[in-house]
Short mmCIF file of C-alpha atoms in Angstrom, two decimals:
data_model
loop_
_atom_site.label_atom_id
_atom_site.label_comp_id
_atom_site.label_asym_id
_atom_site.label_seq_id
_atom_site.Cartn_x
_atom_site.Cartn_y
_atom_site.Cartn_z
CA UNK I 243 90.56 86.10 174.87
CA UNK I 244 92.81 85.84 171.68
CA UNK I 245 94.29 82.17 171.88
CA UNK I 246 97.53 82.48 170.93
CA UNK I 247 99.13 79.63 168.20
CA UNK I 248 103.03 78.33 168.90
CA UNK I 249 104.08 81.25 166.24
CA UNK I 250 102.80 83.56 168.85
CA UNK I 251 99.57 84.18 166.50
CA UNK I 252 96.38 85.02 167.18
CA UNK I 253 94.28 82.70 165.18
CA UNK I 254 90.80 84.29 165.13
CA UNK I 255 93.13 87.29 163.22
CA UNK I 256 94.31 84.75 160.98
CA UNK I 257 91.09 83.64 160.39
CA UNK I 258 89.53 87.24 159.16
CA UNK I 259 92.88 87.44 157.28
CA UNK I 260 92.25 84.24 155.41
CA UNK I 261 88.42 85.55 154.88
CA UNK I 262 89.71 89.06 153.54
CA UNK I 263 91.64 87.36 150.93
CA UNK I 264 89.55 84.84 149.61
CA UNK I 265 86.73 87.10 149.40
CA UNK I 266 89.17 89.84 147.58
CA UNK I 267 89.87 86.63 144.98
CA UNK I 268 86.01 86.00 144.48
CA UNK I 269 85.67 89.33 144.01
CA UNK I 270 88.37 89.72 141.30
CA UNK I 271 87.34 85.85 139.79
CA UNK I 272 83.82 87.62 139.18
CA UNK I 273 85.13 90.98 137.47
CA UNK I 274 87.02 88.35 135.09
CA UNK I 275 83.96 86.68 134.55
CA UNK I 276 81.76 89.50 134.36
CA UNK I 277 83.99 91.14 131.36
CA UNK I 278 84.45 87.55 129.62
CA UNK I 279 80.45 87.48 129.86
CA UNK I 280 80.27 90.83 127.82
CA UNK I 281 82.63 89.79 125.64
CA UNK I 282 80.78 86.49 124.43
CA UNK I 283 77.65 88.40 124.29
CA UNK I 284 78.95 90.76 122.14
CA UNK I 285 80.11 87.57 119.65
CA UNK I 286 76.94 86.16 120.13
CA UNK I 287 75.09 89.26 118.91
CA UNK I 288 77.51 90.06 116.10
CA UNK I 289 77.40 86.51 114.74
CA UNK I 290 73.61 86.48 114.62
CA UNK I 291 72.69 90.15 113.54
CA UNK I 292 72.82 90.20 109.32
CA UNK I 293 75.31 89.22 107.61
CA UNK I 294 77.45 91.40 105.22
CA UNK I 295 75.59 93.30 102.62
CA UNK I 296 75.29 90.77 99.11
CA UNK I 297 77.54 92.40 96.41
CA UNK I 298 78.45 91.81 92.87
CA UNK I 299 82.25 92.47 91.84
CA UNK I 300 82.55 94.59 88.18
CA UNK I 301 85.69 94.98 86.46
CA UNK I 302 84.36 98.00 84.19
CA UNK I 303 86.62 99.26 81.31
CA UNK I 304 83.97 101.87 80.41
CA UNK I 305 84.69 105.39 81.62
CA UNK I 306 83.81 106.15 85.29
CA UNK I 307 81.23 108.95 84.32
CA UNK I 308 79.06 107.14 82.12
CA UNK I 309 78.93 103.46 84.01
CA UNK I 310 78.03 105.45 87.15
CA UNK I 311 74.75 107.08 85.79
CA UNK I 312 73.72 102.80 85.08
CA UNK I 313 75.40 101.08 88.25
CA UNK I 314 72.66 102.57 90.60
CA UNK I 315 69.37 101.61 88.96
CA UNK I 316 70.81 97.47 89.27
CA UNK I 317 71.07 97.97 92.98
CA UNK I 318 67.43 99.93 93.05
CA UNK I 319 65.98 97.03 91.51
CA UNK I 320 68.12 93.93 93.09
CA UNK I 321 69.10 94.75 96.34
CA UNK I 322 72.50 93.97 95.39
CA UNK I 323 75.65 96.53 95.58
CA UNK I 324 77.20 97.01 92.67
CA UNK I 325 81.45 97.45 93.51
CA UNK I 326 83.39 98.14 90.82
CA UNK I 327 86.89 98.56 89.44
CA UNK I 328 87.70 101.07 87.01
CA UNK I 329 90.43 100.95 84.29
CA UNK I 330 92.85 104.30 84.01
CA UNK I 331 92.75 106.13 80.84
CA UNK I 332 96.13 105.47 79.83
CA UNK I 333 95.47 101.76 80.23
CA UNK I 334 92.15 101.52 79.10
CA UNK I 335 90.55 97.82 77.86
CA UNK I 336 94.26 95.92 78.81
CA UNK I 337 94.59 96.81 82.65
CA UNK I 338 92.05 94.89 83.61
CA UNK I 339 91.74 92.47 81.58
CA UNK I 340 95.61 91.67 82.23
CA UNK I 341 94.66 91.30 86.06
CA UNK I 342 91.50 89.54 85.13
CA UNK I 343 94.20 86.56 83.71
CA UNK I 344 96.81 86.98 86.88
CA UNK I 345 93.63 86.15 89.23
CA UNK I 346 92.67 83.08 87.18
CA UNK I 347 93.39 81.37 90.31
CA UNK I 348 91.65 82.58 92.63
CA UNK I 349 89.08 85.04 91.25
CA UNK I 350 87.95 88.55 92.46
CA UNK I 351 85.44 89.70 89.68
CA UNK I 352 81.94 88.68 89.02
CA UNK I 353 81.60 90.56 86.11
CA UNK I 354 84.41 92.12 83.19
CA UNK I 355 82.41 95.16 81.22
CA UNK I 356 84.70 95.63 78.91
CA UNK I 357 84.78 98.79 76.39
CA UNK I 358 85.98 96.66 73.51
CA UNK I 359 85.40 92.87 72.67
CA UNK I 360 89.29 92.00 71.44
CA UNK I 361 90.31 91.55 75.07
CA UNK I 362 87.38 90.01 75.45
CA UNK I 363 87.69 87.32 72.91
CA UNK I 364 91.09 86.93 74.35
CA UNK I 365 90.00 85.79 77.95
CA UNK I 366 87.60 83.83 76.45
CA UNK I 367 89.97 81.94 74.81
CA UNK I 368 91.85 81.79 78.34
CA UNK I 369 88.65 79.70 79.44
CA UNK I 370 88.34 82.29 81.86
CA UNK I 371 85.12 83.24 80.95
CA UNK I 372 81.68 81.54 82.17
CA UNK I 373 78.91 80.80 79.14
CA UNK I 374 75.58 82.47 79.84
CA UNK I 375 72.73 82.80 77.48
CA UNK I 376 71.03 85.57 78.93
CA UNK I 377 67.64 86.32 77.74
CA UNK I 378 68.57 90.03 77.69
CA UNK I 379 70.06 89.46 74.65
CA UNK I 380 67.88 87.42 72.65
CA UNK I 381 66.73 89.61 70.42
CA UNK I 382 70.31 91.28 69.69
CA UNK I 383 72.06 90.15 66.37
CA UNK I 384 73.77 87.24 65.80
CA UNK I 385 77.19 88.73 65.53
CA UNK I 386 76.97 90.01 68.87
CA UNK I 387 76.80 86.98 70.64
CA UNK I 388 80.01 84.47 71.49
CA UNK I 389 79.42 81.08 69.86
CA UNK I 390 79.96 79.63 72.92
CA UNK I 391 77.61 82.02 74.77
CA UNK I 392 80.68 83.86 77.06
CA UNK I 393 80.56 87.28 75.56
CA UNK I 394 78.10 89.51 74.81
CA UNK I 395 78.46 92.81 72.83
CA UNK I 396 76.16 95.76 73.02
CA UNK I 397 76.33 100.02 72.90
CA UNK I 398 78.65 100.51 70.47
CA UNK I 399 80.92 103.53 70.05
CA UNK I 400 82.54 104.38 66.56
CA UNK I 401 86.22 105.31 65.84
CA UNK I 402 85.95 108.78 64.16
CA UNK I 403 87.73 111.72 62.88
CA UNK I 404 87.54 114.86 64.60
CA UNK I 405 88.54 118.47 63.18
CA UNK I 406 89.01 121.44 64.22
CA UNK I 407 86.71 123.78 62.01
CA UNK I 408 88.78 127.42 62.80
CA UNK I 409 91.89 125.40 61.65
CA UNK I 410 89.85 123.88 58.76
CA UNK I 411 86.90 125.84 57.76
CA UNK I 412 86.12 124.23 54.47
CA UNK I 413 84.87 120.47 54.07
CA UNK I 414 86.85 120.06 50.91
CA UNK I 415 89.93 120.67 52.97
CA UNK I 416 89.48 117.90 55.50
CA UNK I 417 90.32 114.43 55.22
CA UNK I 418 87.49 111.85 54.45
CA UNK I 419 89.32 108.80 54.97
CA UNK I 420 91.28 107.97 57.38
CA UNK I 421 93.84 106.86 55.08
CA UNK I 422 94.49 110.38 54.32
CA UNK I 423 96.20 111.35 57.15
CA UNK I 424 99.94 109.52 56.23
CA UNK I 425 99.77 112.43 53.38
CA UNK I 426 102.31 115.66 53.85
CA UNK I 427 99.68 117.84 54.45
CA UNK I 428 98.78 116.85 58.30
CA UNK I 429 102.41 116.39 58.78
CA UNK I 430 102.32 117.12 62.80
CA UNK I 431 99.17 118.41 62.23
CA UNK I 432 97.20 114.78 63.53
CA UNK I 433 96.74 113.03 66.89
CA UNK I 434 95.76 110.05 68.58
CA UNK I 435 95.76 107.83 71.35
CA UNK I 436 98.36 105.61 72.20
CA UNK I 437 97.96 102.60 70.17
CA UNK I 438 98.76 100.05 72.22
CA UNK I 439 95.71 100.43 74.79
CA UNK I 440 92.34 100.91 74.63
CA UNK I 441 90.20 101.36 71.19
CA UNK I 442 93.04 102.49 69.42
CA UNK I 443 94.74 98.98 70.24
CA UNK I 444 91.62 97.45 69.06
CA UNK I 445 91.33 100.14 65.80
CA UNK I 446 95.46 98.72 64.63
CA UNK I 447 94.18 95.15 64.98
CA UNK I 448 91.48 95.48 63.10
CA UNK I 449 93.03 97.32 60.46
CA UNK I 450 95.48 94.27 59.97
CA UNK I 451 92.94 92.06 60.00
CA UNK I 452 90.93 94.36 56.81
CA UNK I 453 93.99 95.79 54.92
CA UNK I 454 96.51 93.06 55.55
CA UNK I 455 99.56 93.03 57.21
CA UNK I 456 102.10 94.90 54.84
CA UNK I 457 99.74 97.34 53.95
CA UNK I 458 98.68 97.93 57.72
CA UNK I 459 102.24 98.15 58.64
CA UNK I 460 102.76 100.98 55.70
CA UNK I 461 100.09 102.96 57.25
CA UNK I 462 101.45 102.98 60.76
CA UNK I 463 104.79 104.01 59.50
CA UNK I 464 103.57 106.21 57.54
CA UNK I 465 101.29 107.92 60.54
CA UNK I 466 104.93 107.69 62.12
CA UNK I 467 107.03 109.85 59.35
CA UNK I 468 104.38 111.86 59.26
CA UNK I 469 104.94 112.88 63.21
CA UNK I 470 101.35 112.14 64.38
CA UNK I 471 101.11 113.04 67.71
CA UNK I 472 100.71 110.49 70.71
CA UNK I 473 98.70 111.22 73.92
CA UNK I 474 97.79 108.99 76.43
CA UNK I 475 93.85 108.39 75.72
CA UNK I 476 90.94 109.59 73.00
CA UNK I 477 89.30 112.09 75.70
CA UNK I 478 93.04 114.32 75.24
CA UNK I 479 92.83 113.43 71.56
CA UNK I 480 89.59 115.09 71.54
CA UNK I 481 90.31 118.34 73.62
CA UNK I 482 93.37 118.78 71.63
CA UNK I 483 91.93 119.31 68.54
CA UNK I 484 88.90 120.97 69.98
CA UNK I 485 91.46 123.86 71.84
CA UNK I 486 93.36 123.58 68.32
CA UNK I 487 96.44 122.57 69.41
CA UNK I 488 95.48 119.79 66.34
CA UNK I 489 93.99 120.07 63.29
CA UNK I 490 92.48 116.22 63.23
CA UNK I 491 92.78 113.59 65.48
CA UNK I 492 91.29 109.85 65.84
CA UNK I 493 88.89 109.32 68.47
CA UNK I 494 85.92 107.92 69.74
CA UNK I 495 82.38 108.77 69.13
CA UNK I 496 81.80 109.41 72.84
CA UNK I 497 84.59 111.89 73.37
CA UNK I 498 84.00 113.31 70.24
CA UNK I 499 80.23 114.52 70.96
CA UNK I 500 81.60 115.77 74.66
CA UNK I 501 83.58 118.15 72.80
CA UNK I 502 80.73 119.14 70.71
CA UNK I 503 78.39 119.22 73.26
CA UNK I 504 80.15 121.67 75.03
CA UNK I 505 80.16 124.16 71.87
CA UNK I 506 83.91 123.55 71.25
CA UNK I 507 84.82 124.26 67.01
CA UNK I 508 85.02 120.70 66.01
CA UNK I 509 83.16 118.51 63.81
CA UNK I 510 82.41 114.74 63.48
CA UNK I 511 83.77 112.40 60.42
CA UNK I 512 82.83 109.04 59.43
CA UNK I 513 85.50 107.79 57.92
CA UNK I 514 85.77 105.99 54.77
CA UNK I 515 81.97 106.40 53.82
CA UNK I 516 83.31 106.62 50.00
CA UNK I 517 85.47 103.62 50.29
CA UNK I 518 84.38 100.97 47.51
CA UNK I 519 81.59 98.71 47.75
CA UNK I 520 84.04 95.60 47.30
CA UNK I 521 86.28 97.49 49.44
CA UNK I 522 86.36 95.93 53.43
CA UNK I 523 87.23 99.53 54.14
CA UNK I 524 84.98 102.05 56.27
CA UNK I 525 83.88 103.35 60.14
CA UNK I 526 85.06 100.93 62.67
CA UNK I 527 82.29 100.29 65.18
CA UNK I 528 83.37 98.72 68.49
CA UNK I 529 80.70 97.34 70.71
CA UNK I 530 80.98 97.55 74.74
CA UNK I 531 81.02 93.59 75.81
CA UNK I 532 79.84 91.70 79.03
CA UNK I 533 81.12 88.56 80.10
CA UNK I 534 80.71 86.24 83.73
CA UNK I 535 84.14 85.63 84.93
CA UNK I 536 85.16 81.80 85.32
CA UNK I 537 84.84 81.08 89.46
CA UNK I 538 84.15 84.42 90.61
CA UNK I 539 82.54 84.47 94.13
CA UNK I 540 78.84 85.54 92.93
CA UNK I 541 77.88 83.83 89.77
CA UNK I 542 73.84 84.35 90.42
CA UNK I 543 74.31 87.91 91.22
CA UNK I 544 76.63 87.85 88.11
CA UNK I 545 73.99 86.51 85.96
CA UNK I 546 71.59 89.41 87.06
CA UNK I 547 74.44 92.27 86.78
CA UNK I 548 74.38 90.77 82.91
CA UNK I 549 70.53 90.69 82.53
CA UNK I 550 70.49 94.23 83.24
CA UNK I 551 73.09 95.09 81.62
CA UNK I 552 71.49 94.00 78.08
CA UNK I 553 68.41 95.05 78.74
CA UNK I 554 66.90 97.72 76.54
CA UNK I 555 66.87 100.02 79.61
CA UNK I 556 70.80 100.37 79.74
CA UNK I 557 71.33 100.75 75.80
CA UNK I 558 68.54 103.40 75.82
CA UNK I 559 70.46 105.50 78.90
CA UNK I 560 74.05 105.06 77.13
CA UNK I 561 72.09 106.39 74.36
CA UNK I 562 70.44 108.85 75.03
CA UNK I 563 72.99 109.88 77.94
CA UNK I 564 76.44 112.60 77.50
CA UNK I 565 78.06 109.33 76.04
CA UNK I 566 76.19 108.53 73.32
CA UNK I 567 76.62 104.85 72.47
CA UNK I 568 75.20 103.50 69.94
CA UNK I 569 72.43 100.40 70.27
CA UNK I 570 72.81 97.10 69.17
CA UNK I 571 69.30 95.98 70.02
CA UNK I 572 67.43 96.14 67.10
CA UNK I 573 64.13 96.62 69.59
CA UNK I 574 65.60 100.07 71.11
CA UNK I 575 65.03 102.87 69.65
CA UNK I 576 66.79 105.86 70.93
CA UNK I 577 67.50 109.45 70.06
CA UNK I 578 70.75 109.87 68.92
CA UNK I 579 72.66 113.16 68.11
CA UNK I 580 72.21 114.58 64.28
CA UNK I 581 76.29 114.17 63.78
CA UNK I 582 76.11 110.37 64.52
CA UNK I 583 76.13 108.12 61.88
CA UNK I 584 75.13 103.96 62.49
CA UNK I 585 76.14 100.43 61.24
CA UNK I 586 73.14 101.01 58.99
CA UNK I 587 73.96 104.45 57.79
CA UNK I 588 77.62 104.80 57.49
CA UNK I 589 79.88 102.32 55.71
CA UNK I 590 81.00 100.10 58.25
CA UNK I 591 84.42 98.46 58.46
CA UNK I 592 83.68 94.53 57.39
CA UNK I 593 86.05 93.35 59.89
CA UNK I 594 86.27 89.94 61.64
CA UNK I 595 86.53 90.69 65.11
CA UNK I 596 87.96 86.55 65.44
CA UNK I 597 90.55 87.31 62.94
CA UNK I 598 91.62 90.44 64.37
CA UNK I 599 92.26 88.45 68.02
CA UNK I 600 94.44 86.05 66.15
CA UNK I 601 96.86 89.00 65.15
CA UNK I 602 96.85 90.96 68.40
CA UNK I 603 100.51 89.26 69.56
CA UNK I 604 101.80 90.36 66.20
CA UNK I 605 100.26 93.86 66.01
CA UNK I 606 101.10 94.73 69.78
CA UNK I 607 104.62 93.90 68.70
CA UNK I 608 104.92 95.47 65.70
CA UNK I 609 103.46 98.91 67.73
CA UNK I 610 105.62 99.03 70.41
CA UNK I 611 108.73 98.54 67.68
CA UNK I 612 107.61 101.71 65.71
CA UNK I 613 106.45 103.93 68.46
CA UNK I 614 108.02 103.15 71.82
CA UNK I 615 109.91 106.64 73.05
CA UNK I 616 113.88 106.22 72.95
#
C-alpha cells in the first residue's frame, strides 16, 4: 500500500523522485569532472613535453640571397635556429639599424649583420652594442676590429664603376675616376643609388671624410647639375646600365659581377687606381660587420652566431659564392673572379671609417637638401 503524506503524496514516489535526481546530478558532477580531468592532463603534458625550439634573433642588412646560402650550415652545426630580419633594398644598412635604437629598451635582436660598419660604429656609440672578443677573428687585421671589441668587420664588397661596353666600346672613352663623372660628357648619362641609404650613404660619408667638406659638397652638386640619375638601390643601378638604359653607374662589387655573370655587356672599374700616391683618393672598400646587441634575449647563442660568422668557412662561401665578397682574413684564401681587384691590388680609399661617423649628421643633411624630389 502507498502511504499517503498530508499533501495527498505518496512518499515511496517521492522517494524514487528524490533518487532520480540526485543520481541525474552525480551523473552530470562526474561529466564536469571527467572533462576538467582531460583538460589538466592536457596542461600537464604540454608543460612537461620540450620546450620551444632555442633560437638566435639576426637583424641582417646583407641581401636575402646571399645570407641564406650561410644561415643553414650555423643551425647544422649548433642546433640552434637561425630567425632573421631582413632590411628592404630601398632602406638598406639604416632600417634596421634605426629599429635596432627604438628597441634599446627592450631588445628583440641577438645579432645586427650589418652590410656596412658606419651604422655600426653609430650604435656602438649608442652603447647598444655588447663587446665580444671572439676568437674567430683573431687572426683578422687590426683595423677590423672595434677598440672596444663591439664590432667586427669582415667580407668586404667594393664601390665600383660599372659600364655599359655597347654604349662605350673603347677603354679610353670611359671614366677612370670616379671624379669624372660631374664632367658634361655623362650629363644624364650616370646612375646611382639613392644616397642616403645603404653603401651609397656610407660611399658620401666617406668621401667627406677623404676630400673634405667643400670639396665633397662640389662633387655632389656637381653629380646633381649633371642630372645623375637616382634609383632606389645598387642591384637597379646595375641592371640599368647592363640593359643600357645608362652608360655608367656606381655600384657595388656584388651587383656588379651578377650582371656579369649573367653575360650582360658591362664591365668592372676600380676607381681612382691612378689617383696620387699622396693622394687619400682611390676604391672604397666597405667591410660587412657583426656586432652582439646590448640585452638581447640570447647572448650565448649570440656569441656562437658571431663565431661562425668570422670563421674562415663563411668568408670562403661569400667568396667564392654569386656574391663575391671579398676576405678580410688574411688566412683565407679564396678564388675570386679575374675582374675583382683587392685592398692589396687596387688603390684603396685611405679613409677613416671613425671620422667618417663623426660627419654622418652633417652629410645626411646636406643629401637630403640637394636631392630630395620637390
Amino acid at each position: 500500500m502507498c502511504e499517503r503524506t498530508n499533501r495527498g503524496g505518496c512518499r515511496e514516489t517521492r522517494r524514487r523522485r528524490v533518487i532520480d535526481l540526485s543520481s541525474r546530478r552525480l551523473s552530470a558532477l562526474s561529466a564536469v569532472q571527467w572533462i576538467l580531468a582531460c583538460f589538466l592532463l592536457v596542461l600537464c603534458f604540454s608543460g612537461c613535453g620540450p620546450g620551444p625550439k632555442p633560437r638566435v634573433v639576426l637583424y641582417c642588412a646583407q641581401d636575402r640571397e646571399f645570407a641564406e646560402e650561410i644561415l643553414p650550415g650555423f643551425t647544422g652545426r649548433t642546433g640552434l635556429e637561425v630567425i632573421p630580419k631582413y632590411d628592404i633594398e630601398s632602406e638598406k644598412s639604416v632600417g634596421l639599424a634605426l629599429e635596432i635604437s627604438r628597441e634599446k629598451n627592450r631588445p628583440r635582436s641577438d645579432v645586427h649583420w650589418n652590410n656596412e660598419i658606419l651604422w655600426t660604429i653609430r650604435l656602438q656609440r649608442q652603447g647598444l652594442l655588447e663587446p665580444y672578443a671572439s676568437p674567430s677573428a683573431a687572426d683578422y687585421p687590426s683595423f677590423a676590429k672595434a677598440k672596444d671589441d663591439t664590432w667586427h668587420a669582415f667580407a668586404e664588397r667594393a664601390r665600383v664603376l660599372l659600364i655599359n661596353t655597347n654604349l662605350l666600346p673603347k677603354s679610353e672613352d670611359r671614366p677612370r675616376s670616379l671624379l669624372d663623372l660631374t664632367d658634361p660628357r655623362w650629363k644624364g648619362r650616370a646612375v646611382m643609388a639613392k644616397p642616403n641609404f645603404g653603401t651609397s650613404a656610407t660611399q658620401a660619408a666617406c668621401l667627406f671624410e677623404v676630400l673634405g667638406t667643400e670639396k665633397a659638397k662640389q662633387f655632389y652638386r656637381g653629380l646633381k647639375d649633371n642630372g645623375i640619375n637616382i634609383v632606389p638601390g645598387n642591384k637597379q643601378v646595375a641592371e640599368g646600365v647592363s640593359e643600357g638604359q645608362f652608360a655608367v653607374g656606381i655600384t657595388d662589387t656584388d651587383d656588379a659581377i651578377g650582371e656579369m655573370s649573367a653575360g650582360k655587356p658591362v664591365a668592372i672599374i676600380f676607381p681612382d687606381r691612378d689617383a696620387p700616391k699622396e693622394s687619400r683618393m682611390g676604391t672604397l672598400f666597405i667591410p660587412n660587420t657583426v656586432a652582439i646587441i646590448r640585452g638581447g634575449p640570447n647572448p650565448a647563442g649570440a656569441r656562437q652566431l658571431v663565431d661562425f660568422l668570422l670563421s674562415p668557412e663563411v668568408e670562403t662561401k661569400l667568396a667564392e659564392a654569386d656574391s663575391h665578397q671579398i676576405p678580410m682574413n688574411p688566412q683565407v684564401h679564396a678564388t675570386l673572379p679575374q675582374e675583382f681587384a683587392t685592398r692589396q691590388t687596387a688603390k684603396a680609399m685611405d679613409v677613416d671609417f671613425e671620422k667618417a661617423a663623426d660627419l654622418w649628421d652633417e652629410v645626411q643633411e646636406f643629401l637630403r637638401n640637394e636631392f630630395a624630389r620637390p
